[in-house]
mmCIF file of C-alpha atoms and ligand atoms in Angstrom:
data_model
loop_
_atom_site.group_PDB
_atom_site.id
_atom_site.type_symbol
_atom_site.label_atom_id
_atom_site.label_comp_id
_atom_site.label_asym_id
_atom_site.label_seq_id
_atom_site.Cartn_x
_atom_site.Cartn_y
_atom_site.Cartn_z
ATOM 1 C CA UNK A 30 86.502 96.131 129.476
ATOM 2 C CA UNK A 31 88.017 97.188 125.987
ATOM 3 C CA UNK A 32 85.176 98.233 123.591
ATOM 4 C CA UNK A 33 85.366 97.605 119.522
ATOM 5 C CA UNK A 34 83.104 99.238 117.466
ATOM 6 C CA UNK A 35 83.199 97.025 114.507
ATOM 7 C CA UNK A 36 81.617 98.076 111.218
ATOM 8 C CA UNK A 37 80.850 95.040 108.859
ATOM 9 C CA UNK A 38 78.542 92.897 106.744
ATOM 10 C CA UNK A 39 75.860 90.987 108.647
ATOM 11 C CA UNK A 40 74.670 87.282 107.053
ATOM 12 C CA UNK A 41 71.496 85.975 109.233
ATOM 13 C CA UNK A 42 72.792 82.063 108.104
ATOM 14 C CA UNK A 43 76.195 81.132 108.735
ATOM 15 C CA UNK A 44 79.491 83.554 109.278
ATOM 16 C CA UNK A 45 80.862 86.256 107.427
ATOM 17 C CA UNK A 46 81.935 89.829 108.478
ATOM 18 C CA UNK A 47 80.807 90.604 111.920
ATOM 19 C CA UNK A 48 79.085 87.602 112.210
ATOM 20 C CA UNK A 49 82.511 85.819 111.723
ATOM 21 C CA UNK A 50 84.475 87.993 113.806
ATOM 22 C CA UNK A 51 82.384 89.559 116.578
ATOM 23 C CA UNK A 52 81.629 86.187 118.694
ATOM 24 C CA UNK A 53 85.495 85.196 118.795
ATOM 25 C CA UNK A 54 86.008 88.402 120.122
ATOM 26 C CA UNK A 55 83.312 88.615 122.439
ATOM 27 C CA UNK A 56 85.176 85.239 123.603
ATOM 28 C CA UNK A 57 88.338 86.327 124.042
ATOM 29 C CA UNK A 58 86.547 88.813 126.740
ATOM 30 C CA UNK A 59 86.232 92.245 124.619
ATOM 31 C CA UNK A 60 83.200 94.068 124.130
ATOM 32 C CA UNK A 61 81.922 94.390 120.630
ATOM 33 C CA UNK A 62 79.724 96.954 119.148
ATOM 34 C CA UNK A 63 78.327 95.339 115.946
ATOM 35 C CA UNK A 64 77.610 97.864 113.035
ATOM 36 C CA UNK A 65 76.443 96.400 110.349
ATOM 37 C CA UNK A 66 77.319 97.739 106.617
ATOM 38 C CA UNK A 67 74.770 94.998 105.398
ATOM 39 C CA UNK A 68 72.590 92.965 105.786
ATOM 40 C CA UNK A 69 72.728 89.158 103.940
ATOM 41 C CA UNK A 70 70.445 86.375 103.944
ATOM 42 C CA UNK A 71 73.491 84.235 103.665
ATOM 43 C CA UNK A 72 77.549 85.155 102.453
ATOM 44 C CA UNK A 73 78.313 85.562 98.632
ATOM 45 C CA UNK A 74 79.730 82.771 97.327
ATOM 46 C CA UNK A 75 76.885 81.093 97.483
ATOM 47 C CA UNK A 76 76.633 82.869 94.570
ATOM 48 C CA UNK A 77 73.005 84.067 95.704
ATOM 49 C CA UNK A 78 71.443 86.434 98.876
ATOM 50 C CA UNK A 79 68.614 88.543 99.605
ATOM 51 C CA UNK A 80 69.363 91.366 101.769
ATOM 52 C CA UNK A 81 69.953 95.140 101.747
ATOM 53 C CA UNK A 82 73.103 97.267 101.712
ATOM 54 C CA UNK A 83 72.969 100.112 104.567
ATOM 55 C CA UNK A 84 72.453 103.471 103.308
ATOM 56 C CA UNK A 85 75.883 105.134 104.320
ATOM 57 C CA UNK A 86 74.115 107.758 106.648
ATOM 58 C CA UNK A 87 72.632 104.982 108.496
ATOM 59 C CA UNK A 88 76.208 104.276 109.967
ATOM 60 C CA UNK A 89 77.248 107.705 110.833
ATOM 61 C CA UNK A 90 73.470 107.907 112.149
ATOM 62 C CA UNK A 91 74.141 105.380 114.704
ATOM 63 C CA UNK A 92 77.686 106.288 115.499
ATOM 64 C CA UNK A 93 75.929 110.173 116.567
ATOM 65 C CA UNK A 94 73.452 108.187 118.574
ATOM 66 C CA UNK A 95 76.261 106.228 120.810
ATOM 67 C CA UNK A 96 77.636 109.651 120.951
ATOM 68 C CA UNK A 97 74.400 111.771 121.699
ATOM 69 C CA UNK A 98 74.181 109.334 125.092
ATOM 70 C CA UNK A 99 78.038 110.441 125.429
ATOM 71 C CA UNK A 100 79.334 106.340 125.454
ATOM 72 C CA UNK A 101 81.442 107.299 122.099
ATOM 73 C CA UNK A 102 84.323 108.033 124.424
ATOM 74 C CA UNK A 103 84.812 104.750 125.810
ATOM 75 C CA UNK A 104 84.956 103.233 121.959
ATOM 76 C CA UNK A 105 89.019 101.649 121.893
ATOM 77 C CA UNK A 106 88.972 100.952 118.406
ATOM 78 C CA UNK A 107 87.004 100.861 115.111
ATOM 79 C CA UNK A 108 87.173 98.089 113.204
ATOM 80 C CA UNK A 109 86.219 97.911 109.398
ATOM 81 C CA UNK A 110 85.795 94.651 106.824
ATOM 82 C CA UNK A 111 83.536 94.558 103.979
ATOM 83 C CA UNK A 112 82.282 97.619 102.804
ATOM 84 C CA UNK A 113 78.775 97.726 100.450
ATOM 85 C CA UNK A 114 79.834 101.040 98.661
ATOM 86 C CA UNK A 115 82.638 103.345 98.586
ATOM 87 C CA UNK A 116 79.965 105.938 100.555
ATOM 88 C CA UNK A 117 79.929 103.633 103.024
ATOM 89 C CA UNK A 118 83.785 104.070 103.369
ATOM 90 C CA UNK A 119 83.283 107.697 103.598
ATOM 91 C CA UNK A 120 81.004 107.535 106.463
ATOM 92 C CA UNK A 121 83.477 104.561 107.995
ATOM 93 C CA UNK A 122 86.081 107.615 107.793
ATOM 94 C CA UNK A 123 83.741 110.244 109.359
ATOM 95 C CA UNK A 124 83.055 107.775 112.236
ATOM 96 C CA UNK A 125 87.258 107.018 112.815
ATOM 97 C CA UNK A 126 87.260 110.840 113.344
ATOM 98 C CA UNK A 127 84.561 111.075 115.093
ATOM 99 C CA UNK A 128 85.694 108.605 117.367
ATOM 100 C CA UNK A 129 89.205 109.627 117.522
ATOM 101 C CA UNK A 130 88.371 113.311 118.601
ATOM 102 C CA UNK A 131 86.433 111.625 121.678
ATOM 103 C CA UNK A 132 88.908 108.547 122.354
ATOM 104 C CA UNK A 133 92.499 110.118 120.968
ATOM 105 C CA UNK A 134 94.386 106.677 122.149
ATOM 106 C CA UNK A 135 91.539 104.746 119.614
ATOM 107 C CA UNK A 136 92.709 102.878 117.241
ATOM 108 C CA UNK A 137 91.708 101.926 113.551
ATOM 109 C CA UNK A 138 92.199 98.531 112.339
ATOM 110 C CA UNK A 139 91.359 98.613 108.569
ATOM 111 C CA UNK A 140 90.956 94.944 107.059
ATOM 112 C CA UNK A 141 90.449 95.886 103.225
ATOM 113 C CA UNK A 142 88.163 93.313 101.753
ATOM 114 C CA UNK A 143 88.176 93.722 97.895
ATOM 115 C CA UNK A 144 86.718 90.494 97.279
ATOM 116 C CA UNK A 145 88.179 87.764 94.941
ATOM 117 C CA UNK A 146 85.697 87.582 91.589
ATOM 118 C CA UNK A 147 86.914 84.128 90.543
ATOM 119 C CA UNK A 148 86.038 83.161 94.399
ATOM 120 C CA UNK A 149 82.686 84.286 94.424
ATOM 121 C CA UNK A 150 83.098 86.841 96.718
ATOM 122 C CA UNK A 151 81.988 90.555 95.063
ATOM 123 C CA UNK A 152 82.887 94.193 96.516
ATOM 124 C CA UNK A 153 81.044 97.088 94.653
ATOM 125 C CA UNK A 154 82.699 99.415 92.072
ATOM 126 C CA UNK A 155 85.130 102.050 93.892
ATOM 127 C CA UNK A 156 85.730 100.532 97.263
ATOM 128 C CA UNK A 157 89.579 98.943 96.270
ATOM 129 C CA UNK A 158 90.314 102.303 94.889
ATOM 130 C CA UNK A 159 88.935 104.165 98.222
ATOM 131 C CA UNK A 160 90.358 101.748 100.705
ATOM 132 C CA UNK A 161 93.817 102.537 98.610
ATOM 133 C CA UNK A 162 93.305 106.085 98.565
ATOM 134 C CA UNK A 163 91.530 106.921 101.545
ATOM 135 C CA UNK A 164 90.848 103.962 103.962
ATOM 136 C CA UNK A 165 94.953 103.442 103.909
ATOM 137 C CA UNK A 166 96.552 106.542 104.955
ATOM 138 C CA UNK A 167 93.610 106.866 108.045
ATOM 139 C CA UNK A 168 94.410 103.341 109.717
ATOM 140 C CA UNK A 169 96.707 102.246 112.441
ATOM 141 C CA UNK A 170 96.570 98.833 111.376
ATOM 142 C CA UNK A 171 95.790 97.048 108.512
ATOM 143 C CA UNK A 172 95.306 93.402 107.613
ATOM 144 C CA UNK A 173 95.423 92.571 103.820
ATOM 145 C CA UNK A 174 95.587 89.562 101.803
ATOM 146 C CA UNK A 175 98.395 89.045 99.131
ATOM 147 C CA UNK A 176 96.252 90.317 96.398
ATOM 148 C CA UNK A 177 94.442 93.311 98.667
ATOM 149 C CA UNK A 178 98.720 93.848 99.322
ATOM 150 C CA UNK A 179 98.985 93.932 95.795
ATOM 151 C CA UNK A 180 96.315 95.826 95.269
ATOM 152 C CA UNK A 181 97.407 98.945 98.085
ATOM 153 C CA UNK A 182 100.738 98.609 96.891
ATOM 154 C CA UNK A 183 100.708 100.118 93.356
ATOM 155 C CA UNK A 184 99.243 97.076 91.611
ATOM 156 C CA UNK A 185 102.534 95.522 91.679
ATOM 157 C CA UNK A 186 102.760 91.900 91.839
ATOM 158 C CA UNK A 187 104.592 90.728 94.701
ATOM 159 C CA UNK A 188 106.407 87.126 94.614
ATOM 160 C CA UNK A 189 107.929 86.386 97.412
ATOM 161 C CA UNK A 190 108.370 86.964 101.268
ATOM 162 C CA UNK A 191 111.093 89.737 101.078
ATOM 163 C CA UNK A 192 108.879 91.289 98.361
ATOM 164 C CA UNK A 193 105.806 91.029 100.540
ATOM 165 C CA UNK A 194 108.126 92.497 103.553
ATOM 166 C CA UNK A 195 108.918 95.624 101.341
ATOM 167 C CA UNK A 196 105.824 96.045 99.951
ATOM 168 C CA UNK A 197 104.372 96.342 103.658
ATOM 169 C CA UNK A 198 107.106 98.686 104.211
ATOM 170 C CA UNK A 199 105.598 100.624 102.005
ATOM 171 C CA UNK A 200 102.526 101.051 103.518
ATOM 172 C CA UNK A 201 103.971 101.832 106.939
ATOM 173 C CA UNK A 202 105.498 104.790 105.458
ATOM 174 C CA UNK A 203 101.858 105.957 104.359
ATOM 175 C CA UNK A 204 99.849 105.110 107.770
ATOM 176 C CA UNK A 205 99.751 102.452 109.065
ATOM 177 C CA UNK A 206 102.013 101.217 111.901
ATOM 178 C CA UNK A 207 101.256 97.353 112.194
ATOM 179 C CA UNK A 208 100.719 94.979 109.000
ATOM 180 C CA UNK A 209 98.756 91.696 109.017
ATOM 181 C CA UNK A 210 99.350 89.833 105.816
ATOM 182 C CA UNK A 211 96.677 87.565 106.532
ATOM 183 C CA UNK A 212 97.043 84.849 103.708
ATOM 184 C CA UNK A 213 100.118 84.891 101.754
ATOM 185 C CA UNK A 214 99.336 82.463 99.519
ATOM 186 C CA UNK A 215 101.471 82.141 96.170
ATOM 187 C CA UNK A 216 104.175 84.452 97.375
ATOM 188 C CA UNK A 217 104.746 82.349 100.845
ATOM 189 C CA UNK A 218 108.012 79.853 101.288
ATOM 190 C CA UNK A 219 105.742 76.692 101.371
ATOM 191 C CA UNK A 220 102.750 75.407 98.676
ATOM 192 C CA UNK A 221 101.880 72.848 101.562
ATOM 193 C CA UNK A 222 101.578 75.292 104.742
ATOM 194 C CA UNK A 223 98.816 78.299 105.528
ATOM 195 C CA UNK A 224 101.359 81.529 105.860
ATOM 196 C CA UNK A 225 101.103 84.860 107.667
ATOM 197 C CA UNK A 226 103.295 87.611 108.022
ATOM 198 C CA UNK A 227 103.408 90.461 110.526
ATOM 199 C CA UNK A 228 105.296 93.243 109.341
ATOM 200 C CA UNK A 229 105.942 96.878 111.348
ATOM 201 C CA UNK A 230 108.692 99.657 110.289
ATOM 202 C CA UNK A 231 111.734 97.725 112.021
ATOM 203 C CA UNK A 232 110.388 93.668 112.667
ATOM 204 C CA UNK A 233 108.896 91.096 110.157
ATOM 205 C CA UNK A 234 107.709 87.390 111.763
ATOM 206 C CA UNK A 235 106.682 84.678 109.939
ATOM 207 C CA UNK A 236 104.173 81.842 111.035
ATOM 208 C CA UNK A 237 102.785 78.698 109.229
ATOM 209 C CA UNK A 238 100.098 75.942 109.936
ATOM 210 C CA UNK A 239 99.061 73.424 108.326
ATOM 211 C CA UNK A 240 96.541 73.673 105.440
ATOM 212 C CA UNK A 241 93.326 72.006 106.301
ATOM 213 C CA UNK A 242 91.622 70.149 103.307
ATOM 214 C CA UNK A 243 88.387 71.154 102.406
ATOM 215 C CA UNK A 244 88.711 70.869 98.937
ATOM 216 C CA UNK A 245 87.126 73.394 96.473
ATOM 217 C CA UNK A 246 84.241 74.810 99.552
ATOM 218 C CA UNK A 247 87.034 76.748 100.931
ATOM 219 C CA UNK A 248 85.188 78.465 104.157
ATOM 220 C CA UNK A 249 84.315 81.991 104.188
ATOM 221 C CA UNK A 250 85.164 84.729 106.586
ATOM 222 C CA UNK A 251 88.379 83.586 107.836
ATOM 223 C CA UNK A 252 89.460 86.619 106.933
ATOM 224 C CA UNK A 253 87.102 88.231 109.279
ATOM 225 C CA UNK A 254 87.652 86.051 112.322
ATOM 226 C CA UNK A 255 91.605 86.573 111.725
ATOM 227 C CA UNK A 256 91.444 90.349 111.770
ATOM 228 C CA UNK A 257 88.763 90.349 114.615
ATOM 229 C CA UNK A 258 90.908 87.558 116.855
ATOM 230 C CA UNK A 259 94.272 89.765 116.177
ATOM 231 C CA UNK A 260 92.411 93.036 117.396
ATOM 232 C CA UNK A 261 91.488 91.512 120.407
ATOM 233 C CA UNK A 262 94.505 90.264 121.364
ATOM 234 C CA UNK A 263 96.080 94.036 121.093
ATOM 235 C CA UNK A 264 93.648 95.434 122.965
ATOM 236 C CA UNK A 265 93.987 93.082 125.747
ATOM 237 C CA UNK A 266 97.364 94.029 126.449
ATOM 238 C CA UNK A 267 98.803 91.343 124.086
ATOM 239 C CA UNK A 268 102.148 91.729 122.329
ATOM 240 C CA UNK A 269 102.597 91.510 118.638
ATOM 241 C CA UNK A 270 104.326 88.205 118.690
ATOM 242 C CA UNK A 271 101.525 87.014 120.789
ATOM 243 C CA UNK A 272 98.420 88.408 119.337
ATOM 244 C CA UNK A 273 99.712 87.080 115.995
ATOM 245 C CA UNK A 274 100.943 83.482 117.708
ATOM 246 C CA UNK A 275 97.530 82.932 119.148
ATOM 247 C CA UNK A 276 95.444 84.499 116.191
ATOM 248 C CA UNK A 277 96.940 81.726 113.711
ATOM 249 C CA UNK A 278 96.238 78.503 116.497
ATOM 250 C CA UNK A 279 92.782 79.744 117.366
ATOM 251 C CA UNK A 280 91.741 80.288 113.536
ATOM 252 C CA UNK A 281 93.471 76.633 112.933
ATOM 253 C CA UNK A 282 91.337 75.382 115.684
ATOM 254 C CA UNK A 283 88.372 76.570 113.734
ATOM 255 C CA UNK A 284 88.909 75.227 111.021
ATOM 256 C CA UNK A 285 90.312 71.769 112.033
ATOM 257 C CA UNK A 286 86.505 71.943 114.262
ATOM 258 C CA UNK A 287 84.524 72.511 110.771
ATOM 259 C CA UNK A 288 86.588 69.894 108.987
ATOM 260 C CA UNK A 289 86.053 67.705 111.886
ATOM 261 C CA UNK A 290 82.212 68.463 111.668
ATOM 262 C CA UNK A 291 82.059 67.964 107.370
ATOM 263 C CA UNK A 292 80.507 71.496 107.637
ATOM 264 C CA UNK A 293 81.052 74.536 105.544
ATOM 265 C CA UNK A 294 80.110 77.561 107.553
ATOM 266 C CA UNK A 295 82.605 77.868 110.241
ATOM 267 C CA UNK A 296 82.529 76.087 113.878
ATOM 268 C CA UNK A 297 82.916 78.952 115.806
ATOM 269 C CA UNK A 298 80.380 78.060 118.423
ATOM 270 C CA UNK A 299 81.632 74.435 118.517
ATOM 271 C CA UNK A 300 85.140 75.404 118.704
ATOM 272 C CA UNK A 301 84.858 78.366 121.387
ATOM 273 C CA UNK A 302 86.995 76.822 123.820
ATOM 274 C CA UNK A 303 89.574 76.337 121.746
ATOM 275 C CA UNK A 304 89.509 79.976 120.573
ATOM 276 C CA UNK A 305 89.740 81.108 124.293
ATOM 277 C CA UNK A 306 92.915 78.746 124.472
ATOM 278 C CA UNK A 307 93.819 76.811 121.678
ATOM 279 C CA UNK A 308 95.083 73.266 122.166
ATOM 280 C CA UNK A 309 97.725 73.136 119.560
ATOM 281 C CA UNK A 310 100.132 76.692 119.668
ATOM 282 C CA UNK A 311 102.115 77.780 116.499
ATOM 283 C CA UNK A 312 104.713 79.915 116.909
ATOM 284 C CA UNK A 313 105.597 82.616 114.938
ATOM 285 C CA UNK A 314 110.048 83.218 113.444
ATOM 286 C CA UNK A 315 111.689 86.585 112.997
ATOM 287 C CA UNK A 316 112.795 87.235 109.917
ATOM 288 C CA UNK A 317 113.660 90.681 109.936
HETATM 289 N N1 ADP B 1 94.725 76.071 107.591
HETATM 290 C C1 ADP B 1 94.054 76.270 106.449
HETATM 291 N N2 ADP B 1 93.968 75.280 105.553
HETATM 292 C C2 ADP B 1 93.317 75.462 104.388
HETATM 293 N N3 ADP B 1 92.699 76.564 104.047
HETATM 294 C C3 ADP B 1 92.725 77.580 104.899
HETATM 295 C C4 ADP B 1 93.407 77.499 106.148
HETATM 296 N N4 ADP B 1 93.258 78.666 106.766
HETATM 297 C C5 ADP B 1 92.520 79.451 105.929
HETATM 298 N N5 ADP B 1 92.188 78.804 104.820
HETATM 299 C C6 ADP B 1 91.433 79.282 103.653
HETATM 300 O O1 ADP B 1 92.276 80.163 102.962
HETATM 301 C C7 ADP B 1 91.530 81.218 102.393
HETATM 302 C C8 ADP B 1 92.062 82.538 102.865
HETATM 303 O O2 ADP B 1 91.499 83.370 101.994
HETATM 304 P P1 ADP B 1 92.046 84.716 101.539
HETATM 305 O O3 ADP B 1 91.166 85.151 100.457
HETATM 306 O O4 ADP B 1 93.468 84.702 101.197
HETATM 307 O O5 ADP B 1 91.815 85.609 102.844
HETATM 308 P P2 ADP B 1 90.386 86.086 103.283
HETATM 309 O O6 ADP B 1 89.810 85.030 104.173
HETATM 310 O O7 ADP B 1 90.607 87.378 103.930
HETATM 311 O O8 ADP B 1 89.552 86.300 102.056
HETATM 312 C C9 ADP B 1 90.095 81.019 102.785
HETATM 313 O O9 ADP B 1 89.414 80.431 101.712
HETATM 314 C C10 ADP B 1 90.181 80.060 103.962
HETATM 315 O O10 ADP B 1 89.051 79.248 104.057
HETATM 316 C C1 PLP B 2 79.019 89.373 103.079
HETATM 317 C C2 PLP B 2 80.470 89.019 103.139
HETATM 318 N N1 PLP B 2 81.240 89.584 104.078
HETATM 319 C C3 PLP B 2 82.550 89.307 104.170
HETATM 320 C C4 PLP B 2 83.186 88.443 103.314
HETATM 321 C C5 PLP B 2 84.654 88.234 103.456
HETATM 322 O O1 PLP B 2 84.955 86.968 103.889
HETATM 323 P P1 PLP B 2 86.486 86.508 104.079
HETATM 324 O O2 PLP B 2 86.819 86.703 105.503
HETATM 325 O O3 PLP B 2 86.496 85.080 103.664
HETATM 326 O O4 PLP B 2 87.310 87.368 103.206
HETATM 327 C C6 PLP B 2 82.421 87.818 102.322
HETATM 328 C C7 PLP B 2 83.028 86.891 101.385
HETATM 329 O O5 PLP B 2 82.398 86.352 100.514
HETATM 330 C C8 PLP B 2 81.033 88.126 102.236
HETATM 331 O O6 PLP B 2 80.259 87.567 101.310
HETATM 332 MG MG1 MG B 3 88.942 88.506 102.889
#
């Protein structure tokens, strides 16, 4: 059994962070150590929570106490989302090391939540410029957006696929060895289809699906699941091609399930079957 120690938000009501991504993996049949960088009443763009942010010696705290009962070893990856404070991303850091000296062959999957302001969703002061600076050069694999993409790469806007490609490129050459471009949006070949790209130093694939109307309420923490569901597949022996393939029908699933249910928080428990083995398979193009 692969184990992820997965360092997120927490929201008590409805799904973001870990509480978005750790039962999909826990379905797909990995082990998932939930660490929680907060602690929500509820997901911010509601616009309004009650809750606490972890102080950021609370995570390395209970990273020391998994490895004071010597279990730190068996850790296969570390996976990161939201982050409450850049301090936080320091002690995320201090636990990938920490990890990695007892685990060499763990990886780190960094998914670089910066948040989208005119979405609602809100990352403190600091924590773009430390998951650029820091967060980057430290991961294995990383799974932006087209504006976190943006964001890593220089600020520069990107417009299109073979901009996106080269932008990821980019990145490779700074850490990273696998890129998830989880949404891209704008710069994508379709306004009508949900796009993805999967980028590494010598391949690039492409995969679409269709866009799911929810109209403005947009669901939160598909981000999350993606990442989460794409980990998983790796560390179950998946391919690339595979673990991307069945990330994007499993997270379509989902959402057609909360459509389907007129719900905004998303279906995961509804829809676990079809996350275990989605009904409807897109397949993912080479295009590089
Ligand atoms: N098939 C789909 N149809 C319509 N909207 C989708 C579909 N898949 C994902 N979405 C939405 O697209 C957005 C993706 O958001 P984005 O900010 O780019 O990534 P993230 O979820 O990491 O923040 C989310 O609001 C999500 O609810
Ligand atoms: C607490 C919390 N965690 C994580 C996220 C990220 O969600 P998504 O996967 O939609 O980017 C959000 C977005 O608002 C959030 O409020
Ligand atoms: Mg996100």
């Amino acid at each position: 059994m692969k184990n992820i120690l997965s360092i997120q938000s927490h929201v008590v009501f409805g799904h973001a962070g870990n509480g978005a991504a750790e039962f999909p993996m826990r379905r797909l049949g990995v082990n998932v150590w939930p660490l929680n960088t907060v602690q929500f009443s509820n997901h911010t763009q509601y616009r309004q929570w009650k809750g606490s942010v972890m102080p950021a010696t609370h995570l390395v705290d209970i990273a020391d106490g998994i490895a004071d009962i010597d279990e730190l070893k068996r850790c296969d990856a570390v996976l990161s989302g939201y982050m409450g404070s850049p301090e936080q991303g320091n002690a995320i850091i201090e636990i990938v090391k920490k990890v990695k000296k007892v685990s060499p062959n763990a990886i780190y999957f960094c998914d670089p939540v910066m948040g989208h302001p005119e979405k609602g969703c809100f990352v403190a002061p600091g924590v773009a410029e430390f998951l650029c600076n820091v967060a980057l050069p430290m991961s294995d694999m990383m799974a932006p957006n087209l504006l976190e993409l943006e964001e890593l790469n220089g600020k520069q806007r990107i417009n299109n696929v073979d901009e996106a490609i080269l932008a990821c490129r980019e990145l490779c050459k700074r850490g990273p060895k696998v890129i998830l471009v989880k949404h891209l949006s704008r710069a994508g070949y379709q306004n009508d289809r949900f796009e993805m790209l999967l980028v590494t130093k010598n391949e690039a694939w492409h995969i679409h699906r269709p866009l799911v109307d929810f109209g403005v309420r947009q669901p939160v923490g598909v981000g999350d699941m993606t990442s989460g569901l794409f980990l998983a597949n790796q560390l179950l022996g998946k391919s690339l091609v595979e673990s991307f393939e069945h990330t994007t029908s499993a997270v379509y699933a989902v959402m057609l399930e909360t459509l389907q249910r007129d719900e905004y928080e998303l279906q995961l428990v509804a829809a676990q079957d079809e996350i275990a083995k989605p009904t409807q398979w897109f397949s993912a193009k080479r295009i590089d």
